[in-house]
Coordinates of C-alpha atoms in Angstrom, one line a residue:
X87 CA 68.3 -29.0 38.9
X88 CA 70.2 -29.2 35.4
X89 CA 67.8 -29.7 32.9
X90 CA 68.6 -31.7 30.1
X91 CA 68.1 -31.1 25.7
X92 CA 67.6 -34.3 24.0
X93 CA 67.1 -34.1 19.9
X94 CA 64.6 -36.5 18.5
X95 CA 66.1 -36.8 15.0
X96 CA 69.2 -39.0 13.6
X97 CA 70.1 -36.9 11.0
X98 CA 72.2 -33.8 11.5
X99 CA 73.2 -31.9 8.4
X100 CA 76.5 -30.3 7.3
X101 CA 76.9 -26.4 7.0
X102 CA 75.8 -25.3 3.8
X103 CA 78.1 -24.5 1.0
X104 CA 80.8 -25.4 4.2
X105 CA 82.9 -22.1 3.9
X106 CA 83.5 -19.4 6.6
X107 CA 82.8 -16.9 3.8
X108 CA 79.4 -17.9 3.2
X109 CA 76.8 -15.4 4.6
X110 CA 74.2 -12.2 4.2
X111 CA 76.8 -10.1 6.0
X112 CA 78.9 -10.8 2.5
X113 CA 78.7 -6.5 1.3
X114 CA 76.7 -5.3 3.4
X115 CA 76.8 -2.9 6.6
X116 CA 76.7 -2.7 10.2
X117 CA 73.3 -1.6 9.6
X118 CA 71.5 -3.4 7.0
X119 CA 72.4 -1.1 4.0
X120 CA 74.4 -2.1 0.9
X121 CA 77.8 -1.3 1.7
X122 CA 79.6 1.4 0.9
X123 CA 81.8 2.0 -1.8
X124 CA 85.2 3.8 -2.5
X125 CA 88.3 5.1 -0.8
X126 CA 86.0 6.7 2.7
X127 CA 84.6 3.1 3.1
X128 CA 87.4 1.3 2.3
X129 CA 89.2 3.2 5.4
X130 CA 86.7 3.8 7.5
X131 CA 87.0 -0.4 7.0
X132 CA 90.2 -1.1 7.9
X133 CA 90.0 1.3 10.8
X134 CA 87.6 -1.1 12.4
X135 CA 90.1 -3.7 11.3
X136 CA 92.7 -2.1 12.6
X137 CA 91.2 -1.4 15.6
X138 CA 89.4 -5.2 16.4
X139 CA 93.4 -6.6 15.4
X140 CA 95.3 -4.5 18.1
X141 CA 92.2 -5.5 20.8
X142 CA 92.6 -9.3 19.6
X143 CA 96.2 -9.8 19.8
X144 CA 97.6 -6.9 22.3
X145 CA 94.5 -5.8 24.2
X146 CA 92.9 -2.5 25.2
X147 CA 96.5 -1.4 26.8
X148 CA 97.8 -1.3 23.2
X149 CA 94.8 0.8 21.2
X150 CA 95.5 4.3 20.8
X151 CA 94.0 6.3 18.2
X152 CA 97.5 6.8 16.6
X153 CA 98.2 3.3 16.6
X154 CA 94.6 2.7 14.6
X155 CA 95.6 4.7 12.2
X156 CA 98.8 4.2 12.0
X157 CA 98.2 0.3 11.5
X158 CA 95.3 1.2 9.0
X159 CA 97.5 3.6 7.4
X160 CA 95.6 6.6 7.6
X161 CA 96.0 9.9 9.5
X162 CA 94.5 10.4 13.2
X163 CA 92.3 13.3 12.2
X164 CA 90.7 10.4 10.0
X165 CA 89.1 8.3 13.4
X166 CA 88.0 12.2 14.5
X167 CA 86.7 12.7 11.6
X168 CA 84.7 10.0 11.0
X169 CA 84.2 8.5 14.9
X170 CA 85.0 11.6 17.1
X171 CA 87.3 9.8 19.1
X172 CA 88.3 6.3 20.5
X173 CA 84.9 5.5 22.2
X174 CA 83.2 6.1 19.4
X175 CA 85.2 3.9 17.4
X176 CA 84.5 1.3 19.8
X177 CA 81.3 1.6 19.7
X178 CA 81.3 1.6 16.0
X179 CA 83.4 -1.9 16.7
X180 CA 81.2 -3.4 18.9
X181 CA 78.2 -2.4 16.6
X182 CA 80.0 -3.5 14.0
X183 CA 80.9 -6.8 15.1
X184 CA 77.6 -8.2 16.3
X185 CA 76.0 -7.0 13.0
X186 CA 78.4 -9.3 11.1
X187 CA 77.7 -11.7 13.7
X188 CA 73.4 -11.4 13.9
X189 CA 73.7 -11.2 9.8
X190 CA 75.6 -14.6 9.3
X191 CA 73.4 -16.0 11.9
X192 CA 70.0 -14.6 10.3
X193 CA 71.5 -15.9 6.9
X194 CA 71.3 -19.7 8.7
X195 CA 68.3 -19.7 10.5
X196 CA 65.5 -20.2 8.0
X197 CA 64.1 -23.2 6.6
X198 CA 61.9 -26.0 6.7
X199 CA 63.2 -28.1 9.1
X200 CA 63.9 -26.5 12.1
X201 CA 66.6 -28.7 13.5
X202 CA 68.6 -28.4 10.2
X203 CA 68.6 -24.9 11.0
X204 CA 69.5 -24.8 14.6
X205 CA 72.5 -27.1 13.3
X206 CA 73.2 -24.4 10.7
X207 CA 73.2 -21.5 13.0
X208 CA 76.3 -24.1 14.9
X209 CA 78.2 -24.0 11.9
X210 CA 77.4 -20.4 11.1
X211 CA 78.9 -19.4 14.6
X212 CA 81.7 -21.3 14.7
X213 CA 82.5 -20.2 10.4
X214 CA 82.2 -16.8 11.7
X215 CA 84.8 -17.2 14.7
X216 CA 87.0 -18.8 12.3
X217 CA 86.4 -16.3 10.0
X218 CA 86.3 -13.4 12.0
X219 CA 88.4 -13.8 14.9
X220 CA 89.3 -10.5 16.0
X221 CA 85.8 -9.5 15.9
X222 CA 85.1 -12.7 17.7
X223 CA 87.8 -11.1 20.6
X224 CA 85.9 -8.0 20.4
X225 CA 82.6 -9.3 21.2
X226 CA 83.2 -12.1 23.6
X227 CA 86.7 -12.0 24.8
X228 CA 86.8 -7.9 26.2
X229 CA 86.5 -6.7 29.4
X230 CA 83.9 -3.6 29.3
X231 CA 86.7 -0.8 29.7
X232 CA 86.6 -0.2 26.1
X233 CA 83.2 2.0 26.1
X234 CA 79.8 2.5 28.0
X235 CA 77.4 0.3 25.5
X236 CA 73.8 2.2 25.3
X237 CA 70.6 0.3 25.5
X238 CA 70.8 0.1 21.5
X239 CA 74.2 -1.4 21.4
X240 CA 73.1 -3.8 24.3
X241 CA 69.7 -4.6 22.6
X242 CA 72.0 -5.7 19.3
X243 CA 74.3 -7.9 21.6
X244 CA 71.2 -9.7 22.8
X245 CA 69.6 -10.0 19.7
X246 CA 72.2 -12.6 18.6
X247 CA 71.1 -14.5 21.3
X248 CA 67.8 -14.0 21.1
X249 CA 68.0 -15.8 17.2
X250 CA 69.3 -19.0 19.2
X251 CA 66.4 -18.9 21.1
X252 CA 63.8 -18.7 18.5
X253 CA 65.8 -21.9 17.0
X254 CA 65.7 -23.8 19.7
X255 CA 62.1 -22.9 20.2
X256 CA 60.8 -23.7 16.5
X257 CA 62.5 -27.4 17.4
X258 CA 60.7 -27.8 20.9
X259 CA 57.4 -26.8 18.9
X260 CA 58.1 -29.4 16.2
X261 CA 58.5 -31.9 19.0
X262 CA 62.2 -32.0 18.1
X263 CA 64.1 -30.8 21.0
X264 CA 62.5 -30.7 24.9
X265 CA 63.8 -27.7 26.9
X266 CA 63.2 -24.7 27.9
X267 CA 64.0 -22.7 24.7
X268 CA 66.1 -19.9 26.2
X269 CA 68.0 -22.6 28.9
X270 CA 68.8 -24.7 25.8
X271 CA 70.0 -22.1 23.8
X272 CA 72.2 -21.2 26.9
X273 CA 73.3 -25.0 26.9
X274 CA 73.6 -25.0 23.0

């Protein structure tokens, strides 16, 4: 039996300030902490770049650790130094990439009214798709080859979800949305 989410209010705002770049994620880390600064963090960077680019546009046949570093212009002993090989980069992506994605969505889902910021979190995942689309690959669009993902890294991919949820079920509470909150949040 499909069950169905009906909103309860006419008004449906617009993303605020209406840029992709918008966002809590904006200098910080993967992890919560101010970002990093100088030449280590600004290649350690765009070896995660690098690395989300080739899986976005070539796929997981075309990463190699010498083409990482070779595309983010850096040496190979560079991801062994810093990862200790190609799982742990991808692990460090896939962390990496939900904690951009849980930040913007944390960023959007405060507020008074509840719908207004279920409708923001919308906007905040499609800004960061737009925004972020090799990360976007990375985390939805791979198959699971690319590491084993440990009950940390799966509790972060679920806790993106999991802020949906708590959306959906501040509206249901207000009397603004009727569903189940985690089947709407599936829906949504």
């Amino acid at each position: 039996m499909m069950s169905r989410v009906s909103i309860r209010s006419s008004q449906v705002p617009a993303p605020a300030g209406g840029t992709a770049e918008s966002g809590p994620a904006a200098g910080g880390t993967a992890e919560g902490r101010p970002a990093e600064s100088g030449p280590a963090a600004v290649k350690r960077r765009a070896l995660l770049d690098a690395a989300a680019r080739i899986l976005a546009e070539e796929g997981h046949g075309a990463l190699s650790v010498r083409r990482v570093a070779a595309d983010a212009g850096t040496s190979t002993m560079a991801v062994y130094t810093w990862y200790g090989g190609k799982p742990q980069l991808m692990r460090a992506l896939f962390r990496e990439a939900f904690s951009r994605f849980r930040d913007r969505l944390l960023g959007e889902s405060a507020g008074a009214d509840p719908l207004a910021a279920l409708v923001r979190l919308g906007w905040a995942y499609r800004a960061f798709a737009l925004a972020e689309p090799d990360l976007y690959t990375v985390m939805f669009g791979q198959d699971s080859t690319l590491f084993d993902p440990g009950p940390e890294d799966v509790r972060l991919a679920l806790g993106t979800f999991e802020i949906l949820v708590a959306a959906v079920s501040r509206c249901t509470e207000a009397g603004m949305l009727r569903c189940d909150p985690r089947q709407g949040a599936w829906r949504i």
